[in-house]
mmCIF file of C-alpha atoms in Angstrom:
data_model
loop_
_atom_site.group_PDB
_atom_site.id
_atom_site.type_symbol
_atom_site.label_atom_id
_atom_site.label_comp_id
_atom_site.label_asym_id
_atom_site.label_seq_id
_atom_site.Cartn_x
_atom_site.Cartn_y
_atom_site.Cartn_z
ATOM 1 C CA MET A 14 -23.960 14.425 -0.369
ATOM 2 C CA LEU A 15 -26.172 12.625 -2.890
ATOM 3 C CA ILE A 16 -24.955 12.216 -6.452
ATOM 4 C CA ASP A 17 -27.902 14.269 -7.728
ATOM 5 C CA GLU A 18 -26.740 17.222 -5.626
ATOM 6 C CA ILE A 19 -23.432 17.570 -7.471
ATOM 7 C CA ALA A 20 -23.744 20.730 -9.511
ATOM 8 C CA ARG A 21 -21.632 20.066 -12.612
ATOM 9 C CA PRO A 22 -22.887 17.446 -15.095
ATOM 10 C CA ASP A 23 -19.312 16.362 -15.882
ATOM 11 C CA ASP A 24 -18.704 15.701 -12.205
ATOM 12 C CA VAL A 25 -21.888 13.641 -12.038
ATOM 13 C CA ARG A 26 -20.826 11.520 -14.998
ATOM 14 C CA ARG A 27 -17.335 10.998 -13.651
ATOM 15 C CA GLN A 28 -18.602 10.059 -10.201
ATOM 16 C CA ASN A 29 -21.251 7.691 -11.522
ATOM 17 C CA ARG A 30 -18.802 6.064 -13.894
ATOM 18 C CA ARG A 31 -16.288 5.625 -11.081
ATOM 19 C CA LEU A 32 -18.958 3.976 -8.928
ATOM 20 C CA VAL A 33 -19.698 1.441 -11.670
ATOM 21 C CA LEU A 34 -16.017 0.632 -12.249
ATOM 22 C CA THR A 35 -15.371 0.335 -8.510
ATOM 23 C CA ALA A 36 -18.268 -2.076 -8.100
ATOM 24 C CA LEU A 37 -16.954 -4.268 -10.916
ATOM 25 C CA ARG A 38 -13.417 -4.062 -9.515
ATOM 26 C CA ARG A 39 -14.579 -5.256 -6.092
ATOM 27 C CA HIS A 40 -16.875 -8.035 -7.253
ATOM 28 C CA GLY A 41 -15.476 -9.198 -10.584
ATOM 29 C CA LEU A 42 -18.756 -10.229 -12.248
ATOM 30 C CA LEU A 43 -21.976 -8.273 -11.863
ATOM 31 C CA SER A 44 -25.214 -7.962 -13.788
ATOM 32 C CA ARG A 45 -26.634 -4.533 -14.496
ATOM 33 C CA THR A 46 -29.217 -5.207 -11.786
ATOM 34 C CA ASP A 47 -26.406 -6.038 -9.339
ATOM 35 C CA ILE A 48 -24.618 -2.796 -10.250
ATOM 36 C CA VAL A 49 -27.805 -0.841 -9.497
ATOM 37 C CA ALA A 50 -27.945 -2.502 -6.074
ATOM 38 C CA GLN A 51 -24.243 -1.938 -5.359
ATOM 39 C CA THR A 52 -24.089 1.714 -6.446
ATOM 40 C CA GLY A 53 -27.571 3.075 -5.752
ATOM 41 C CA LEU A 54 -27.707 4.490 -9.268
ATOM 42 C CA SER A 55 -30.880 4.284 -11.333
ATOM 43 C CA PRO A 56 -31.285 1.454 -13.885
ATOM 44 C CA SER A 57 -31.291 3.944 -16.754
ATOM 45 C CA THR A 58 -28.048 5.527 -15.537
ATOM 46 C CA VAL A 59 -26.363 2.132 -15.148
ATOM 47 C CA SER A 60 -27.565 1.090 -18.584
ATOM 48 C CA ALA A 61 -26.167 4.250 -20.196
ATOM 49 C CA ILE A 62 -22.817 3.983 -18.398
ATOM 50 C CA THR A 63 -22.294 0.285 -19.084
ATOM 51 C CA THR A 64 -23.262 0.701 -22.738
ATOM 52 C CA ALA A 65 -20.628 3.426 -23.106
ATOM 53 C CA LEU A 66 -17.992 1.402 -21.249
ATOM 54 C CA ILE A 67 -18.624 -1.634 -23.450
ATOM 55 C CA ALA A 68 -18.371 0.511 -26.593
ATOM 56 C CA GLU A 69 -15.016 1.858 -25.387
ATOM 57 C CA GLY A 70 -13.737 -1.643 -24.586
ATOM 58 C CA ILE A 71 -13.256 -0.872 -20.893
ATOM 59 C CA ILE A 72 -15.737 -3.528 -19.763
ATOM 60 C CA ARG A 73 -17.280 -6.450 -21.621
ATOM 61 C CA GLU A 74 -20.090 -8.923 -21.400
ATOM 62 C CA SER A 75 -19.143 -12.339 -20.106
ATOM 63 C CA ARG A 76 -21.440 -14.917 -21.683
ATOM 64 C CA ASP A 77 -19.599 -17.695 -19.896
ATOM 65 C CA GLY A 78 -20.439 -15.969 -16.623
ATOM 66 C CA ASP A 79 -24.190 -15.552 -17.111
ATOM 67 C CA LEU A 80 -25.774 -14.858 -13.751
ATOM 68 C CA THR A 81 -28.692 -16.850 -12.462
ATOM 69 C CA SER A 82 -31.489 -15.423 -10.404
ATOM 70 C CA ASN A 83 -34.698 -16.562 -8.781
ATOM 71 C CA ARG A 84 -36.689 -14.734 -11.433
ATOM 72 C CA ARG A 85 -38.115 -16.517 -14.439
ATOM 73 C CA GLY A 86 -36.877 -15.755 -17.895
ATOM 74 C CA ARG A 87 -33.515 -15.368 -19.548
ATOM 75 C CA PRO A 88 -30.466 -15.277 -17.208
ATOM 76 C CA GLN A 89 -28.933 -11.852 -16.661
ATOM 77 C CA VAL A 90 -25.719 -11.183 -18.553
ATOM 78 C CA ALA A 91 -22.627 -10.692 -16.410
ATOM 79 C CA LEU A 92 -20.385 -7.691 -16.941
ATOM 80 C CA THR A 93 -16.694 -7.626 -16.104
ATOM 81 C CA LEU A 94 -13.640 -5.427 -16.564
ATOM 82 C CA ASN A 95 -11.689 -6.016 -19.759
ATOM 83 C CA PRO A 96 -8.251 -7.202 -18.610
ATOM 84 C CA GLU A 97 -6.630 -6.608 -22.000
ATOM 85 C CA ILE A 98 -7.274 -2.896 -22.316
ATOM 86 C CA ALA A 99 -4.356 -1.832 -20.115
ATOM 87 C CA THR A 100 -1.266 -2.969 -18.242
ATOM 88 C CA VAL A 101 0.072 -1.342 -15.085
ATOM 89 C CA ALA A 102 3.471 -1.831 -13.472
ATOM 90 C CA THR A 103 4.286 -1.838 -9.780
ATOM 91 C CA VAL A 104 7.714 -1.597 -8.163
ATOM 92 C CA GLU A 105 8.633 -2.207 -4.532
ATOM 93 C CA LEU A 106 11.990 -0.785 -3.421
ATOM 94 C CA ALA A 107 13.068 -2.136 -0.048
ATOM 95 C CA LEU A 108 16.333 -2.808 1.720
ATOM 96 C CA ASN A 109 18.507 -4.764 -0.729
ATOM 97 C CA LEU A 110 15.452 -5.741 -2.774
ATOM 98 C CA VAL A 111 13.641 -4.592 -5.910
ATOM 99 C CA HIS A 112 10.403 -6.365 -6.828
ATOM 100 C CA ALA A 113 8.565 -5.493 -10.052
ATOM 101 C CA VAL A 114 5.187 -6.847 -11.168
ATOM 102 C CA LEU A 115 2.921 -6.306 -14.183
ATOM 103 C CA TYR A 116 -0.868 -6.486 -13.763
ATOM 104 C CA ASP A 117 -3.698 -6.321 -16.270
ATOM 105 C CA TYR A 118 -6.638 -3.926 -15.961
ATOM 106 C CA LYS A 119 -8.596 -6.488 -13.965
ATOM 107 C CA GLY A 120 -5.823 -6.694 -11.350
ATOM 108 C CA GLN A 121 -4.507 -10.091 -12.413
ATOM 109 C CA MET A 122 -0.751 -10.695 -12.306
ATOM 110 C CA ILE A 123 0.919 -10.958 -15.723
ATOM 111 C CA ALA A 124 4.578 -11.342 -14.723
ATOM 112 C CA GLU A 125 6.976 -10.527 -11.893
ATOM 113 C CA GLU A 126 10.690 -10.316 -11.205
ATOM 114 C CA PHE A 127 12.778 -10.116 -8.029
ATOM 115 C CA ARG A 128 16.274 -8.713 -7.870
ATOM 116 C CA ARG A 129 18.668 -8.537 -4.947
ATOM 117 C CA LEU A 130 20.451 -5.186 -4.992
ATOM 118 C CA ALA A 131 22.882 -3.712 -2.493
ATOM 119 C CA THR A 132 20.779 -0.580 -1.982
ATOM 120 C CA LEU A 133 23.000 0.771 0.781
ATOM 121 C CA GLU A 134 25.780 1.179 -1.775
ATOM 122 C CA ALA A 135 23.736 1.944 -4.897
ATOM 123 C CA THR A 136 23.809 5.391 -6.463
ATOM 124 C CA THR A 137 20.776 7.163 -7.906
ATOM 125 C CA ASN A 138 21.698 6.107 -11.433
ATOM 126 C CA GLU A 139 22.227 2.495 -10.388
ATOM 127 C CA LEU A 140 18.829 2.327 -8.674
ATOM 128 C CA ILE A 141 16.982 3.853 -11.637
ATOM 129 C CA LYS A 142 18.864 1.624 -14.087
ATOM 130 C CA SER A 143 17.992 -1.513 -12.105
ATOM 131 C CA VAL A 144 14.305 -0.620 -11.990
ATOM 132 C CA CYS A 145 14.238 0.148 -15.733
ATOM 133 C CA LEU A 146 16.027 -3.087 -16.650
ATOM 134 C CA MET A 147 13.473 -5.096 -14.689
ATOM 135 C CA LEU A 148 10.532 -3.273 -16.245
ATOM 136 C CA ASP A 149 12.035 -3.592 -19.738
ATOM 137 C CA ASN A 150 12.458 -7.325 -19.244
ATOM 138 C CA LEU A 151 8.888 -7.780 -18.019
ATOM 139 C CA LEU A 152 7.405 -5.668 -20.797
ATOM 140 C CA ASP A 153 9.437 -7.391 -23.513
ATOM 141 C CA ASN A 154 8.336 -10.845 -22.361
ATOM 142 C CA ARG A 155 4.646 -10.220 -21.687
ATOM 143 C CA LEU A 156 1.973 -11.794 -23.836
ATOM 144 C CA ALA A 157 1.191 -9.856 -26.988
ATOM 145 C CA THR A 158 -2.531 -9.927 -26.185
ATOM 146 C CA LYS A 159 -2.089 -7.884 -23.013
ATOM 147 C CA GLY A 160 -2.836 -4.165 -22.976
ATOM 148 C CA ARG A 161 -0.223 -1.485 -23.245
ATOM 149 C CA LEU A 162 1.548 -0.039 -20.229
ATOM 150 C CA MET A 163 -0.469 2.928 -18.971
ATOM 151 C CA HIS A 164 0.705 3.639 -15.415
ATOM 152 C CA ILE A 165 3.523 2.841 -12.957
ATOM 153 C CA SER A 166 3.355 2.927 -9.154
ATOM 154 C CA MET A 167 6.342 2.627 -6.818
ATOM 155 C CA GLY A 168 6.278 1.842 -3.117
ATOM 156 C CA VAL A 169 9.557 2.862 -1.481
ATOM 157 C CA GLN A 170 10.997 2.519 1.979
ATOM 158 C CA GLY A 171 11.494 6.181 2.724
ATOM 159 C CA VAL A 172 9.991 9.658 2.710
ATOM 160 C CA THR A 173 8.404 10.811 -0.539
ATOM 161 C CA ASP A 174 7.238 14.225 -1.673
ATOM 162 C CA ALA A 175 3.585 15.231 -1.638
ATOM 163 C CA ALA A 176 3.571 15.299 -5.455
ATOM 164 C CA SER A 177 4.296 11.525 -5.502
ATOM 165 C CA ALA A 178 7.312 11.818 -7.779
ATOM 166 C CA THR A 179 10.480 11.869 -5.641
ATOM 167 C CA MET A 180 11.985 9.793 -2.849
ATOM 168 C CA LEU A 181 13.255 12.582 -0.598
ATOM 169 C CA TRP A 182 15.126 10.413 1.909
ATOM 170 C CA SER A 183 15.541 6.752 2.680
ATOM 171 C CA PRO A 184 17.643 4.805 5.181
ATOM 172 C CA ILE A 185 18.295 2.148 2.516
ATOM 173 C CA THR A 186 20.154 4.364 0.014
ATOM 174 C CA PRO A 187 23.071 6.803 0.242
ATOM 175 C CA ASP A 188 21.479 9.398 -2.065
ATOM 176 C CA ASN A 189 18.575 11.745 -1.355
ATOM 177 C CA ASN A 190 16.017 13.388 -3.650
ATOM 178 C CA ILE A 191 15.843 10.548 -6.173
ATOM 179 C CA CYS A 192 13.365 11.551 -8.896
ATOM 180 C CA PHE A 193 12.013 8.123 -9.799
ATOM 181 C CA GLY A 194 8.791 9.626 -11.105
ATOM 182 C CA ASP A 195 10.409 11.910 -13.661
ATOM 183 C CA ALA A 196 12.922 9.279 -14.805
ATOM 184 C CA LEU A 197 10.346 6.526 -15.326
ATOM 185 C CA SER A 198 7.790 8.852 -16.875
ATOM 186 C CA GLN A 199 10.295 10.085 -19.457
ATOM 187 C CA ARG A 200 11.374 6.557 -20.310
ATOM 188 C CA TYR A 201 7.945 4.933 -20.590
ATOM 189 C CA GLY A 202 5.716 7.866 -21.481
ATOM 190 C CA VAL A 203 3.168 7.226 -18.713
ATOM 191 C CA ALA A 204 2.210 8.794 -15.400
ATOM 192 C CA VAL A 205 4.185 7.510 -12.400
ATOM 193 C CA ALA A 206 3.291 7.601 -8.696
ATOM 194 C CA VAL A 207 5.975 7.252 -6.009
ATOM 195 C CA ALA A 208 4.719 6.664 -2.476
ATOM 196 C CA ASN A 209 5.893 5.579 0.937
ATOM 197 C CA ASP A 210 5.499 1.810 1.307
ATOM 198 C CA CYS A 211 3.355 2.186 4.442
ATOM 199 C CA ASN A 212 0.860 4.324 2.546
ATOM 200 C CA MET A 213 0.636 1.540 -0.036
ATOM 201 C CA ILE A 214 -0.006 -0.988 2.736
ATOM 202 C CA ALA A 215 -2.864 1.147 4.009
ATOM 203 C CA GLU A 216 -4.337 1.423 0.501
ATOM 204 C CA ALA A 217 -4.221 -2.362 0.138
ATOM 205 C CA LEU A 218 -5.968 -2.934 3.466
ATOM 206 C CA ARG A 219 -8.863 -0.706 2.391
ATOM 207 C CA TRP A 220 -9.514 -3.098 -0.503
ATOM 208 C CA ILE A 221 -8.845 -6.332 1.373
ATOM 209 C CA ASP A 222 -11.126 -5.544 4.310
ATOM 210 C CA PRO A 223 -13.219 -2.417 3.643
ATOM 211 C CA ALA A 224 -15.505 -3.145 6.600
ATOM 212 C CA ARG A 225 -12.613 -2.778 9.060
ATOM 213 C CA TYR A 226 -10.363 -0.331 7.201
ATOM 214 C CA ALA A 227 -12.560 2.408 5.823
ATOM 215 C CA GLU A 228 -12.718 5.866 7.351
ATOM 216 C CA ASP A 229 -10.104 5.895 10.135
ATOM 217 C CA PHE A 230 -7.246 3.456 10.758
ATOM 218 C CA ALA A 231 -3.486 3.183 11.083
ATOM 219 C CA ALA A 232 -1.247 0.608 9.371
ATOM 220 C CA ILE A 233 2.094 0.292 11.152
ATOM 221 C CA LEU A 234 5.034 -1.496 9.543
ATOM 222 C CA LEU A 235 7.275 -3.265 12.071
ATOM 223 C CA SER A 236 10.403 -4.391 10.280
ATOM 224 C CA HIS A 237 13.970 -3.147 9.854
ATOM 225 C CA GLY A 238 12.318 0.238 9.901
ATOM 226 C CA ILE A 239 9.118 1.412 11.574
ATOM 227 C CA GLY A 240 6.563 3.321 9.522
ATOM 228 C CA MET A 241 2.882 4.166 9.352
ATOM 229 C CA GLY A 242 0.144 4.681 6.793
ATOM 230 C CA LEU A 243 -2.760 6.674 8.216
ATOM 231 C CA TYR A 244 -6.320 7.215 6.975
ATOM 232 C CA LEU A 245 -8.527 9.863 8.563
ATOM 233 C CA LYS A 246 -12.132 10.437 7.488
ATOM 234 C CA GLY A 247 -11.586 8.243 4.454
ATOM 235 C CA GLN A 248 -8.573 10.218 3.211
ATOM 236 C CA GLN A 249 -4.925 9.221 3.311
ATOM 237 C CA PHE A 250 -2.949 11.519 5.590
ATOM 238 C CA VAL A 251 0.032 13.193 3.926
ATOM 239 C CA GLY A 252 1.964 16.309 4.750
ATOM 240 C CA ALA A 253 2.045 19.580 2.862
ATOM 241 C CA HIS A 254 5.439 18.736 1.389
ATOM 242 C CA SER A 255 6.083 15.050 2.121
ATOM 243 C CA SER A 256 4.454 11.678 2.764
ATOM 244 C CA ALA A 257 4.640 12.471 6.514
ATOM 245 C CA ALA A 258 3.329 10.046 9.183
ATOM 246 C CA GLU A 259 6.906 9.063 10.112
ATOM 247 C CA PHE A 260 5.728 7.113 13.150
ATOM 248 C CA GLY A 261 9.055 5.344 13.618
ATOM 249 C CA HIS A 262 10.904 8.625 14.032
ATOM 250 C CA MET A 263 8.639 10.101 16.674
ATOM 251 C CA LEU A 264 10.605 10.780 19.851
ATOM 252 C CA HIS A 265 10.303 8.045 22.469
ATOM 253 C CA VAL A 266 13.268 8.721 24.800
ATOM 254 C CA PRO A 267 15.082 12.082 24.752
ATOM 255 C CA ASN A 268 18.770 11.557 23.944
ATOM 256 C CA GLY A 269 18.081 7.830 23.841
ATOM 257 C CA ALA A 270 19.233 4.998 21.603
ATOM 258 C CA LEU A 271 20.764 5.666 18.188
ATOM 259 C CA CYS A 272 18.380 5.328 15.228
ATOM 260 C CA ARG A 273 19.264 4.610 11.594
ATOM 261 C CA CYS A 274 18.189 8.147 10.744
ATOM 262 C CA GLY A 275 21.106 9.464 12.813
ATOM 263 C CA ARG A 276 19.001 10.904 15.614
ATOM 264 C CA HIS A 277 18.591 9.529 19.108
ATOM 265 C CA GLY A 278 15.542 8.250 20.960
ATOM 266 C CA CYS A 279 13.239 7.409 18.014
ATOM 267 C CA ILE A 280 10.603 4.712 18.393
ATOM 268 C CA GLU A 281 12.454 2.735 15.719
ATOM 269 C CA ALA A 282 15.613 2.686 17.843
ATOM 270 C CA TYR A 283 13.718 0.505 20.354
ATOM 271 C CA ALA A 284 11.096 -1.349 18.286
ATOM 272 C CA SER A 285 12.797 -2.381 15.010
ATOM 273 C CA ASP A 286 14.455 -5.742 14.434
ATOM 274 C CA TYR A 287 17.933 -4.193 14.592
ATOM 275 C CA ALA A 288 17.073 -2.503 17.899
ATOM 276 C CA ILE A 289 15.910 -5.781 19.441
ATOM 277 C CA LEU A 290 19.017 -7.626 18.270
ATOM 278 C CA ARG A 291 21.274 -4.808 19.444
ATOM 279 C CA ARG A 292 19.812 -5.067 22.932
ATOM 280 C CA THR A 293 19.858 -8.869 23.129
ATOM 281 C CA SER A 294 23.485 -9.044 21.942
ATOM 282 C CA GLY A 295 24.577 -6.792 24.811
ATOM 283 C CA GLN A 296 25.695 -3.919 22.590
ATOM 284 C CA ASP A 297 25.553 -0.328 23.756
ATOM 285 C CA GLU A 298 22.402 1.468 22.596
ATOM 286 C CA ASN A 299 24.568 3.945 20.700
ATOM 287 C CA THR A 300 26.159 1.200 18.604
ATOM 288 C CA GLN A 301 25.602 1.796 14.904
ATOM 289 C CA PRO A 302 22.471 -0.101 13.811
ATOM 290 C CA ALA A 303 23.003 -3.289 11.801
ATOM 291 C CA GLN A 304 22.503 -2.722 8.078
ATOM 292 C CA ASP A 305 20.402 -5.844 7.628
ATOM 293 C CA VAL A 306 18.898 -8.455 9.936
ATOM 294 C CA ASP A 307 18.506 -12.051 8.873
ATOM 295 C CA ALA A 308 14.957 -13.338 9.355
ATOM 296 C CA ALA A 309 16.187 -16.619 10.850
ATOM 297 C CA THR A 310 18.251 -14.745 13.414
ATOM 298 C CA PHE A 311 15.313 -12.576 14.425
ATOM 299 C CA ASN A 312 13.015 -15.594 14.712
ATOM 300 C CA ASP A 313 15.568 -17.384 16.884
ATOM 301 C CA VAL A 314 15.617 -14.432 19.298
ATOM 302 C CA ALA A 315 11.810 -14.488 19.396
ATOM 303 C CA ASP A 316 11.799 -18.223 20.168
ATOM 304 C CA ARG A 317 14.204 -17.685 23.073
ATOM 305 C CA ALA A 318 11.999 -14.878 24.374
ATOM 306 C CA ARG A 319 8.989 -17.199 24.368
ATOM 307 C CA ALA A 320 10.955 -19.948 26.103
ATOM 308 C CA ARG A 321 12.237 -18.010 29.101
ATOM 309 C CA ASP A 322 12.224 -14.637 30.841
ATOM 310 C CA GLY A 323 15.574 -13.086 30.031
ATOM 311 C CA ASP A 324 17.234 -10.397 27.934
ATOM 312 C CA GLU A 325 15.299 -11.437 24.831
ATOM 313 C CA ARG A 326 11.907 -11.067 26.457
ATOM 314 C CA ALA A 327 12.974 -7.751 27.991
ATOM 315 C CA ALA A 328 13.943 -6.466 24.535
ATOM 316 C CA PHE A 329 10.495 -7.264 23.158
ATOM 317 C CA ARG A 330 8.873 -5.597 26.157
ATOM 318 C CA LYS A 331 10.886 -2.461 25.382
ATOM 319 C CA ALA A 332 9.706 -2.647 21.788
ATOM 320 C CA GLY A 333 6.091 -2.915 22.909
ATOM 321 C CA GLN A 334 6.523 0.083 25.201
ATOM 322 C CA ALA A 335 7.954 2.177 22.365
ATOM 323 C CA ILE A 336 5.148 1.320 19.950
ATOM 324 C CA GLY A 337 2.508 1.808 22.632
ATOM 325 C CA SER A 338 3.980 5.166 23.561
ATOM 326 C CA GLY A 339 3.772 6.325 19.961
ATOM 327 C CA LEU A 340 0.183 5.149 19.608
ATOM 328 C CA ARG A 341 -0.800 6.889 22.838
ATOM 329 C CA SER A 342 0.593 10.154 21.492
ATOM 330 C CA LEU A 343 -1.191 9.618 18.199
ATOM 331 C CA PHE A 344 -4.504 8.820 19.884
ATOM 332 C CA SER A 345 -4.194 11.935 22.002
ATOM 333 C CA LEU A 346 -4.490 13.893 18.769
ATOM 334 C CA ILE A 347 -6.988 11.909 16.707
ATOM 335 C CA ASP A 348 -8.791 9.541 19.132
ATOM 336 C CA PRO A 349 -8.232 5.757 19.002
ATOM 337 C CA VAL A 350 -8.545 4.086 15.588
ATOM 338 C CA PRO A 351 -8.226 0.453 14.460
ATOM 339 C CA VAL A 352 -4.610 -0.618 14.032
ATOM 340 C CA ALA A 353 -3.015 -3.054 11.588
ATOM 341 C CA LEU A 354 0.465 -4.280 12.484
ATOM 342 C CA VAL A 355 2.362 -5.411 9.397
ATOM 343 C CA GLY A 356 5.696 -7.110 8.793
ATOM 344 C CA PRO A 357 7.982 -9.337 10.896
ATOM 345 C CA GLY A 358 7.051 -7.462 14.066
ATOM 346 C CA ALA A 359 3.445 -8.565 13.603
ATOM 347 C CA GLY A 360 4.665 -12.145 13.863
ATOM 348 C CA VAL A 361 5.873 -11.511 17.424
ATOM 349 C CA PHE A 362 2.771 -9.649 18.581
ATOM 350 C CA ASP A 363 2.420 -12.103 21.457
ATOM 351 C CA LEU A 364 5.707 -10.781 22.856
ATOM 352 C CA ILE A 365 4.875 -7.076 22.611
ATOM 353 C CA GLU A 366 1.106 -6.916 23.059
ATOM 354 C CA GLY A 367 1.017 -6.629 26.856
ATOM 355 C CA GLU A 368 3.392 -3.675 27.118
ATOM 356 C CA LEU A 369 1.904 -2.060 24.036
ATOM 357 C CA ARG A 370 -1.615 -2.045 25.439
ATOM 358 C CA ASN A 371 -0.407 -0.999 28.904
ATOM 359 C CA MET A 372 1.358 2.026 27.447
ATOM 360 C CA ILE A 373 -1.755 3.075 25.562
ATOM 361 C CA SER A 374 -4.295 2.718 28.307
ATOM 362 C CA GLY A 375 -3.064 0.934 31.412
ATOM 363 C CA THR A 376 -1.060 3.775 32.862
ATOM 364 C CA SER A 377 -3.342 6.557 31.688
ATOM 365 C CA GLY A 378 -6.651 5.108 32.758
ATOM 366 C CA TRP A 379 -8.059 5.791 29.307
ATOM 367 C CA GLY A 380 -10.504 2.920 29.140
ATOM 368 C CA ALA A 381 -11.572 3.682 25.596
ATOM 369 C CA THR A 382 -8.459 1.921 24.308
ATOM 370 C CA GLN A 383 -8.752 -1.260 26.360
ATOM 371 C CA ASN A 384 -10.582 -2.995 23.506
ATOM 372 C CA LEU A 385 -8.493 -1.403 20.761
ATOM 373 C CA SER A 386 -8.793 -3.391 17.526
ATOM 374 C CA ILE A 387 -5.360 -4.678 16.453
ATOM 375 C CA ASN A 388 -4.892 -7.111 13.564
ATOM 376 C CA CYS A 389 -1.612 -8.613 12.391
ATOM 377 C CA TYR A 390 -0.225 -9.233 8.879
ATOM 378 C CA PRO A 391 3.303 -10.729 9.092
ATOM 379 C CA ASP A 392 4.174 -10.379 5.372
ATOM 380 C CA GLU A 393 4.252 -6.794 4.162
ATOM 381 C CA HIS A 394 5.401 -7.371 0.577
ATOM 382 C CA PRO A 395 2.090 -8.540 -0.980
ATOM 383 C CA LEU A 396 0.316 -5.602 0.656
ATOM 384 C CA ILE A 397 2.810 -3.076 -0.700
ATOM 385 C CA LEU A 398 2.404 -4.426 -4.215
ATOM 386 C CA GLN A 399 -1.384 -4.568 -3.973
ATOM 387 C CA GLY A 400 -1.474 -0.987 -2.754
ATOM 388 C CA CYS A 401 0.662 0.064 -5.723
ATOM 389 C CA MET A 402 -1.562 -1.903 -8.088
ATOM 390 C CA MET A 403 -4.723 -0.273 -6.779
ATOM 391 C CA THR A 404 -3.109 3.168 -7.016
ATOM 392 C CA SER A 405 -2.427 2.563 -10.711
ATOM 393 C CA LEU A 406 -5.803 1.010 -11.515
ATOM 394 C CA LEU A 407 -7.731 3.743 -9.725
ATOM 395 C CA HIS A 408 -5.695 6.303 -11.661
ATOM 396 C CA LEU A 409 -6.869 4.680 -14.890
ATOM 397 C CA ASP A 410 -10.474 4.591 -13.663
ATOM 398 C CA THR A 411 -10.579 8.254 -12.679
ATOM 399 C CA GLN A 412 -8.076 9.927 -15.002
ATOM 400 C CA ILE A 413 -7.486 7.939 -18.183
ATOM 401 C CA PHE A 414 -10.867 6.271 -18.707
ATOM 402 C CA ALA A 415 -12.907 9.269 -17.609
ATOM 403 C CA PRO A 416 -16.016 10.267 -19.603
ATOM 404 C CA GLY A 417 -15.152 12.214 -22.711
ATOM 405 C CA ASP A 418 -11.665 10.682 -22.956
ATOM 406 C CA SER A 419 -10.989 8.225 -25.757
ATOM 407 C CA LYS A 420 -9.287 5.032 -24.755
ATOM 408 C CA ASP A 421 -7.038 5.480 -27.808
ATOM 409 C CA ALA A 422 -5.610 8.771 -26.524
ATOM 410 C CA PRO A 423 -3.520 7.327 -23.686
ATOM 411 C CA LEU A 424 -2.467 4.394 -25.849
ATOM 412 C CA LYS A 425 -0.657 6.731 -28.215
ATOM 413 C CA ARG A 426 1.697 7.798 -25.455
ATOM 414 C CA ALA A 427 2.011 4.408 -23.788
ATOM 415 C CA ILE A 428 4.114 1.394 -24.763
#
């Protein structure tokens, strides 16, 4: 639908303003003429929007970044987002790890802090306290010229509610229904989003490579746990009540190997790092999963699998079969989509690729998946944080800095 066809004038203004901010967020420096080309808006509309945004301090002219062109006359003035108008905070909660980062409105890192935390033993209060201490420390030590905190996004290893406020369940903590959103919002006076880490990975990929990850794709995390972020028709897939898309807990083998979730036969029970090590160490498949797997140990198993055909290689073949089986079931419902494999499992794609592709198409004769696009990203942590950052910044673009809202209003309730 064309912008001009939107009925309500307020909707038109919001949409047009969002298009301008998105263009500047993707490209950093743009002239007004460039913004017209990027958004398809008329020059008069772009002029009106950018004039308003400059007046509100949301964007600014960058004289040092004057743009040159092939046309004669004065160089065009570059426009850019104002990094000092706002700060956003991101928090990654993973197994035995909390990682907090502050970003400015332009998406540049201000400060970060890592903390090792025994999450498997931590109570709800201990987890919330640890996150708050890290955020307090970062906020107290940031530069005075940086903007005030205006949004927080958390990416957690677990199932979250559809309202993006509560971690309903996680294999890395003993407690359920942890209301991170409410606790952080009350403490810092800003909106808070809590999302499954795989959904944050998918959000990051859309910004890193929009040509490949746009309308339909799946981002699958292969680590101590197995998860998925799914986009369909340009929208992130979530359930009616939860974050859904629990790819790792789809059934692979009825009454099969024991999973961390307590059930038997999940994809994760065959494809995760603990599942591979359990098989290669000769343990029974119903042995309680290891709480944590050392990266060096996992890499050593992978090296042995590459060196010879033995138990190690067989374990990776089983992992590939489990992942391929899950993708085949998924594609039976939605048709094949590009796939991003993320995390340590992406680093051993050479050991699982054959069985994975055979399970999807080799045994079914479904030729449409023979050339399935699969790309690998071995480090999931930067993607989780970038997805959280974009969630916060897009919230500011569409909710806080919407037309008709004063930039001073949110600052009164932020710190």
